[in-house]
PDB file of C-alpha atoms in Angstrom:
ATOM      1  CA  UNK A 131     -15.257   4.971  -1.920  1.00  0.00           C
ATOM      2  CA  UNK A 132     -14.674   5.222   1.845  1.00  0.00           C
ATOM      3  CA  UNK A 133     -13.878   1.503   1.852  1.00  0.00           C
ATOM      4  CA  UNK A 134     -11.138   2.264  -0.707  1.00  0.00           C
ATOM      5  CA  UNK A 135      -9.734   5.082   1.407  1.00  0.00           C
ATOM      6  CA  UNK A 136      -9.314   2.720   4.371  1.00  0.00           C
ATOM      7  CA  UNK A 137      -8.183  -0.147   2.117  1.00  0.00           C
ATOM      8  CA  UNK A 138     -11.143  -2.431   2.759  1.00  0.00           C
ATOM      9  CA  UNK A 139     -10.951  -3.699  -0.793  1.00  0.00           C
ATOM     10  CA  UNK A 140     -13.525  -6.526  -0.706  1.00  0.00           C
ATOM     11  CA  UNK A 141     -16.086  -4.326   1.040  1.00  0.00           C
ATOM     12  CA  UNK A 142     -15.365  -1.635  -1.542  1.00  0.00           C
ATOM     13  CA  UNK A 143     -15.996  -4.056  -4.399  1.00  0.00           C
ATOM     14  CA  UNK A 144     -19.300  -5.150  -2.860  1.00  0.00           C
ATOM     15  CA  UNK A 145     -20.502  -1.576  -2.354  1.00  0.00           C
ATOM     16  CA  UNK A 146     -19.251  -0.401  -5.736  1.00  0.00           C
ATOM     17  CA  UNK A 147     -20.987  -3.282  -7.540  1.00  0.00           C
ATOM     18  CA  UNK A 148     -24.259  -1.651  -6.494  1.00  0.00           C
ATOM     19  CA  UNK A 149     -23.019   1.845  -7.369  1.00  0.00           C
ATOM     20  CA  UNK A 150     -21.973   0.741 -10.865  1.00  0.00           C
ATOM     21  CA  UNK A 151     -25.455  -0.694 -11.468  1.00  0.00           C
ATOM     22  CA  UNK A 152     -27.295   2.393 -10.209  1.00  0.00           C
ATOM     23  CA  UNK A 153     -25.107   5.192 -11.561  1.00  0.00           C
ATOM     24  CA  UNK A 154     -24.824   6.718 -14.993  1.00  0.00           C
ATOM     25  CA  UNK A 155     -22.473   9.095 -16.781  1.00  0.00           C
ATOM     26  CA  UNK A 156     -19.581  10.526 -14.774  1.00  0.00           C
ATOM     27  CA  UNK A 157     -20.853   8.942 -11.531  1.00  0.00           C
ATOM     28  CA  UNK A 158     -20.754   5.518 -13.159  1.00  0.00           C
ATOM     29  CA  UNK A 159     -17.245   6.255 -14.412  1.00  0.00           C
ATOM     30  CA  UNK A 160     -16.252   7.206 -10.871  1.00  0.00           C
ATOM     31  CA  UNK A 161     -17.743   4.013  -9.409  1.00  0.00           C
ATOM     32  CA  UNK A 162     -16.000   1.938 -12.092  1.00  0.00           C
ATOM     33  CA  UNK A 163     -12.667   3.669 -11.452  1.00  0.00           C
ATOM     34  CA  UNK A 164     -12.796   3.016  -7.725  1.00  0.00           C
ATOM     35  CA  UNK A 165     -13.991  -0.553  -8.220  1.00  0.00           C
ATOM     36  CA  UNK A 166     -11.121  -1.017 -10.661  1.00  0.00           C
ATOM     37  CA  UNK A 167      -8.711   0.273  -8.029  1.00  0.00           C
ATOM     38  CA  UNK A 168     -10.198  -2.159  -5.494  1.00  0.00           C
ATOM     39  CA  UNK A 169      -9.979  -5.095  -7.917  1.00  0.00           C
ATOM     40  CA  UNK A 170      -6.343  -4.236  -8.610  1.00  0.00           C
ATOM     41  CA  UNK A 171      -5.530  -4.151  -4.927  1.00  0.00           C
ATOM     42  CA  UNK A 172      -6.860  -7.672  -4.410  1.00  0.00           C
ATOM     43  CA  UNK A 173      -4.859  -8.903  -7.397  1.00  0.00           C
ATOM     44  CA  UNK A 174      -7.718  -9.166  -9.888  1.00  0.00           C
ATOM     45  CA  UNK A 175      -5.895  -7.174 -12.536  1.00  0.00           C
ATOM     46  CA  UNK A 176      -8.002  -8.243 -15.522  1.00  0.00           C
ATOM     47  CA  UNK A 177     -11.184  -7.018 -13.803  1.00  0.00           C
ATOM     48  CA  UNK A 178      -9.376  -3.859 -12.689  1.00  0.00           C
ATOM     49  CA  UNK A 179      -8.238  -2.986 -16.195  1.00  0.00           C
ATOM     50  CA  UNK A 180     -11.689  -3.719 -17.620  1.00  0.00           C
ATOM     51  CA  UNK A 181     -13.344  -1.322 -15.151  1.00  0.00           C
ATOM     52  CA  UNK A 182     -10.677   1.355 -15.590  1.00  0.00           C
ATOM     53  CA  UNK A 183     -10.907   1.216 -19.378  1.00  0.00           C
ATOM     54  CA  UNK A 184     -14.717   1.400 -19.263  1.00  0.00           C
ATOM     55  CA  UNK A 185     -14.497   4.381 -16.895  1.00  0.00           C
ATOM     56  CA  UNK A 186     -12.107   6.135 -19.286  1.00  0.00           C
ATOM     57  CA  UNK A 187     -14.431   5.465 -22.216  1.00  0.00           C
ATOM     58  CA  UNK A 188     -17.450   6.797 -20.289  1.00  0.00           C
ATOM     59  CA  UNK A 189     -15.691   9.981 -19.138  1.00  0.00           C
ATOM     60  CA  UNK A 190     -12.533  10.671 -21.181  1.00  0.00           C
ATOM     61  CA  UNK A 191     -11.729  13.859 -19.265  1.00  0.00           C
ATOM     62  CA  UNK A 192     -11.866  12.054 -15.886  1.00  0.00           C
ATOM     63  CA  UNK A 193      -8.189  11.379 -15.171  1.00  0.00           C
ATOM     64  CA  UNK A 194      -8.370   9.148 -12.087  1.00  0.00           C
ATOM     65  CA  UNK A 195      -8.992   5.881 -14.011  1.00  0.00           C
ATOM     66  CA  UNK A 196      -6.072   6.710 -16.293  1.00  0.00           C
ATOM     67  CA  UNK A 197      -3.831   7.115 -13.244  1.00  0.00           C
ATOM     68  CA  UNK A 198      -5.026   3.830 -11.750  1.00  0.00           C
ATOM     69  CA  UNK A 199      -4.491   2.128 -15.097  1.00  0.00           C
ATOM     70  CA  UNK A 200      -0.898   3.369 -15.035  1.00  0.00           C
ATOM     71  CA  UNK A 201      -0.418   2.078 -11.487  1.00  0.00           C
ATOM     72  CA  UNK A 202      -1.312  -1.455 -12.631  1.00  0.00           C
ATOM     73  CA  UNK A 203       1.111  -1.421 -15.582  1.00  0.00           C
ATOM     74  CA  UNK A 204       3.746  -4.165 -15.678  1.00  0.00           C
ATOM     75  CA  UNK A 205       6.965  -2.280 -14.919  1.00  0.00           C
ATOM     76  CA  UNK A 206       7.954   1.058 -13.452  1.00  0.00           C
ATOM     77  CA  UNK A 207       9.096   2.617 -16.719  1.00  0.00           C
ATOM     78  CA  UNK A 208       5.726   1.745 -18.294  1.00  0.00           C
ATOM     79  CA  UNK A 209       3.926   3.138 -15.229  1.00  0.00           C
ATOM     80  CA  UNK A 210       5.928   6.347 -15.390  1.00  0.00           C
ATOM     81  CA  UNK A 211       5.297   6.790 -19.119  1.00  0.00           C
ATOM     82  CA  UNK A 212       1.554   6.322 -18.568  1.00  0.00           C
ATOM     83  CA  UNK A 213       1.494   8.832 -15.698  1.00  0.00           C
ATOM     84  CA  UNK A 214       3.427  11.333 -17.816  1.00  0.00           C
ATOM     85  CA  UNK A 215       0.764  10.975 -20.554  1.00  0.00           C
ATOM     86  CA  UNK A 216      -1.929  11.805 -17.983  1.00  0.00           C
ATOM     87  CA  UNK A 217       0.047  14.840 -16.853  1.00  0.00           C
ATOM     88  CA  UNK A 218       0.240  16.001 -20.471  1.00  0.00           C
ATOM     89  CA  UNK A 219      -3.570  16.103 -20.417  1.00  0.00           C
ATOM     90  CA  UNK A 220      -3.557  18.162 -17.209  1.00  0.00           C
ATOM     91  CA  UNK A 221      -0.245  19.238 -15.693  1.00  0.00           C
ATOM     92  CA  UNK A 222      -2.059  20.510 -12.584  1.00  0.00           C
ATOM     93  CA  UNK A 223      -3.545  17.125 -11.665  1.00  0.00           C
ATOM     94  CA  UNK A 224      -2.193  16.557  -8.136  1.00  0.00           C
ATOM     95  CA  UNK A 225      -2.825  12.770  -8.013  1.00  0.00           C
ATOM     96  CA  UNK A 226      -0.716  12.405 -11.155  1.00  0.00           C
ATOM     97  CA  UNK A 227       2.244  14.065  -9.479  1.00  0.00           C
ATOM     98  CA  UNK A 228       1.647  12.067  -6.302  1.00  0.00           C
ATOM     99  CA  UNK A 229       1.668   8.702  -8.095  1.00  0.00           C
ATOM    100  CA  UNK A 230       4.614   9.845 -10.200  1.00  0.00           C
ATOM    101  CA  UNK A 231       6.485  10.477  -6.950  1.00  0.00           C
ATOM    102  CA  UNK A 232       5.573   7.054  -5.596  1.00  0.00           C
ATOM    103  CA  UNK A 233       6.818   5.332  -8.746  1.00  0.00           C
ATOM    104  CA  UNK A 234      10.029   7.349  -8.837  1.00  0.00           C
ATOM    105  CA  UNK A 235      10.624   6.531  -5.173  1.00  0.00           C
ATOM    106  CA  UNK A 236      10.349   2.791  -5.874  1.00  0.00           C
ATOM    107  CA  UNK A 237      12.822   3.293  -8.718  1.00  0.00           C
ATOM    108  CA  UNK A 238      15.299   4.883  -6.306  1.00  0.00           C
ATOM    109  CA  UNK A 239      14.981   8.312  -7.958  1.00  0.00           C
ATOM    110  CA  UNK A 240      14.731  10.106  -4.607  1.00  0.00           C
ATOM    111  CA  UNK A 241      15.292  13.703  -5.770  1.00  0.00           C
ATOM    112  CA  UNK A 242      12.799  13.354  -8.624  1.00  0.00           C
ATOM    113  CA  UNK A 243      10.309  11.679  -6.271  1.00  0.00           C
ATOM    114  CA  UNK A 244      10.660  14.535  -3.801  1.00  0.00           C
ATOM    115  CA  UNK A 245       9.942  17.092  -6.533  1.00  0.00           C
ATOM    116  CA  UNK A 246       6.880  15.169  -7.697  1.00  0.00           C
ATOM    117  CA  UNK A 247       5.494  14.835  -4.155  1.00  0.00           C
ATOM    118  CA  UNK A 248       6.133  18.528  -3.511  1.00  0.00           C
ATOM    119  CA  UNK A 249       4.335  19.418  -6.745  1.00  0.00           C
ATOM    120  CA  UNK A 250       1.347  17.315  -5.693  1.00  0.00           C
ATOM    121  CA  UNK A 251       1.218  19.034  -2.325  1.00  0.00           C
ATOM    122  CA  UNK A 252       1.633  22.479  -3.881  1.00  0.00           C
ATOM    123  CA  UNK A 253      -1.357  21.760  -6.133  1.00  0.00           C
ATOM    124  CA  UNK A 254      -3.410  20.391  -3.242  1.00  0.00           C
ATOM    125  CA  UNK A 255      -1.982  21.903  -0.033  1.00  0.00           C
ATOM    126  CA  UNK A 256      -4.810  20.706   2.213  1.00  0.00           C
ATOM    127  CA  UNK A 257      -4.506  17.033   1.312  1.00  0.00           C
ATOM    128  CA  UNK A 258      -3.734  15.212   4.560  1.00  0.00           C
ATOM    129  CA  UNK A 259      -2.729  12.009   2.776  1.00  0.00           C
ATOM    130  CA  UNK A 260      -0.059  13.795   0.739  1.00  0.00           C
ATOM    131  CA  UNK A 261       1.165  15.609   3.872  1.00  0.00           C
ATOM    132  CA  UNK A 262       1.553  12.304   5.680  1.00  0.00           C
ATOM    133  CA  UNK A 263       3.344  10.731   2.717  1.00  0.00           C
ATOM    134  CA  UNK A 264       5.709  13.724   2.598  1.00  0.00           C
ATOM    135  CA  UNK A 265       6.430  13.432   6.326  1.00  0.00           C
ATOM    136  CA  UNK A 266       7.183   9.725   5.903  1.00  0.00           C
ATOM    137  CA  UNK A 267       9.240  10.375   2.765  1.00  0.00           C
ATOM    138  CA  UNK A 268      11.479  12.932   4.466  1.00  0.00           C
ATOM    139  CA  UNK A 269      11.951  10.723   7.524  1.00  0.00           C
ATOM    140  CA  UNK A 270      12.561   7.516   5.571  1.00  0.00           C
ATOM    141  CA  UNK A 271      15.157   9.216   3.395  1.00  0.00           C
ATOM    142  CA  UNK A 272      16.744  10.894   6.424  1.00  0.00           C
ATOM    143  CA  UNK A 273      16.032  14.444   5.293  1.00  0.00           C
ATOM    144  CA  UNK A 274      15.543  15.329   8.948  1.00  0.00           C
ATOM    145  CA  UNK A 275      15.905  19.093   8.633  1.00  0.00           C
ATOM    146  CA  UNK A 276      13.327  19.144   5.834  1.00  0.00           C
ATOM    147  CA  UNK A 277      11.096  16.807   7.825  1.00  0.00           C
ATOM    148  CA  UNK A 278      11.248  19.091  10.830  1.00  0.00           C
ATOM    149  CA  UNK A 279      10.490  22.202   8.770  1.00  0.00           C
ATOM    150  CA  UNK A 280       7.720  20.434   6.891  1.00  0.00           C
ATOM    151  CA  UNK A 281       6.059  19.073  10.014  1.00  0.00           C
ATOM    152  CA  UNK A 282       6.299  22.443  11.743  1.00  0.00           C
ATOM    153  CA  UNK A 283       4.557  24.063   8.792  1.00  0.00           C
ATOM    154  CA  UNK A 284       1.911  21.402   8.155  1.00  0.00           C
ATOM    155  CA  UNK A 285       0.995  20.606  11.724  1.00  0.00           C
ATOM    156  CA  UNK A 286       1.344  24.091  13.234  1.00  0.00           C
ATOM    157  CA  UNK A 287      -2.415  24.441  13.724  1.00  0.00           C
ATOM    158  CA  UNK A 288      -2.995  20.788  14.582  1.00  0.00           C
ATOM    159  CA  UNK A 289      -3.055  20.804  18.374  1.00  0.00           C
ATOM    160  CA  UNK A 290      -5.710  18.126  18.803  1.00  0.00           C
ATOM    161  CA  UNK A 291      -4.599  15.123  16.767  1.00  0.00           C
ATOM    162  CA  UNK A 292      -1.402  13.228  17.567  1.00  0.00           C
ATOM    163  CA  UNK A 293      -0.076  13.296  13.973  1.00  0.00           C
ATOM    164  CA  UNK A 294       2.662  15.820  14.670  1.00  0.00           C
ATOM    165  CA  UNK A 295       3.826  13.912  17.736  1.00  0.00           C
ATOM    166  CA  UNK A 296       3.672  10.619  15.832  1.00  0.00           C
ATOM    167  CA  UNK A 297       5.866  11.860  12.989  1.00  0.00           C
ATOM    168  CA  UNK A 298       8.302  13.569  15.366  1.00  0.00           C
ATOM    169  CA  UNK A 299       8.619  10.338  17.351  1.00  0.00           C
ATOM    170  CA  UNK A 300       9.138   8.422  14.125  1.00  0.00           C
ATOM    171  CA  UNK A 301      11.883  10.855  13.099  1.00  0.00           C
ATOM    172  CA  UNK A 302      13.594  10.630  16.504  1.00  0.00           C
ATOM    173  CA  UNK A 303      13.442   6.842  16.320  1.00  0.00           C
ATOM    174  CA  UNK A 304      15.004   6.905  12.854  1.00  0.00           C
ATOM    175  CA  UNK A 305      17.785   9.053  14.338  1.00  0.00           C
ATOM    176  CA  UNK A 306      18.298   6.407  17.064  1.00  0.00           C
ATOM    177  CA  UNK A 307      17.022   8.778  19.735  1.00  0.00           C
ATOM    178  CA  UNK A 308      14.730   6.130  21.197  1.00  0.00           C
ATOM    179  CA  UNK A 309      14.324   7.700  24.648  1.00  0.00           C
ATOM    180  CA  UNK A 310      13.223  11.022  23.145  1.00  0.00           C
ATOM    181  CA  UNK A 311      10.936   9.212  20.716  1.00  0.00           C
ATOM    182  CA  UNK A 312       9.210   7.378  23.546  1.00  0.00           C
ATOM    183  CA  UNK A 313       8.295  10.583  25.379  1.00  0.00           C
ATOM    184  CA  UNK A 314       7.227  12.377  22.193  1.00  0.00           C
TER     185      UNK A 314
END
């Protein structure tokens, strides 16, 4: 699963092949779901869908494979409809709101995407990945005041890592304040 988190898809497939063979029940469903995600990210959609469907059959209440299945749908409206079905099963499922935001953003629905991302973060406030996506989202869409407030709130206790400085420099660069960005 760590290979998936750092997007080492082939290594993930290799490791998860073993996990799928050794695991049973919900753990097998989890291994299948992550292997399906890895297959999808290397363009092997048929294998991805097979794994994701098997994972759903093994553990119907496990929502992650349903989300990944939606991500690999053909068009954005189909993806969104599939994600909305998952959220009907559990409206407090943060990854569902996160992926909903990502799809809406690609559709140009910026306000709706923002609400979905914010809902995901509200449901899982300690998720660093969602925090970073939100920082990028605000900067990319030039919501600089929101970006500044958000980064001040999220990174207020983060004095060791350079994440706060990185996102502030990125925001300054986006505002064409290159000199300030370079010293950030």
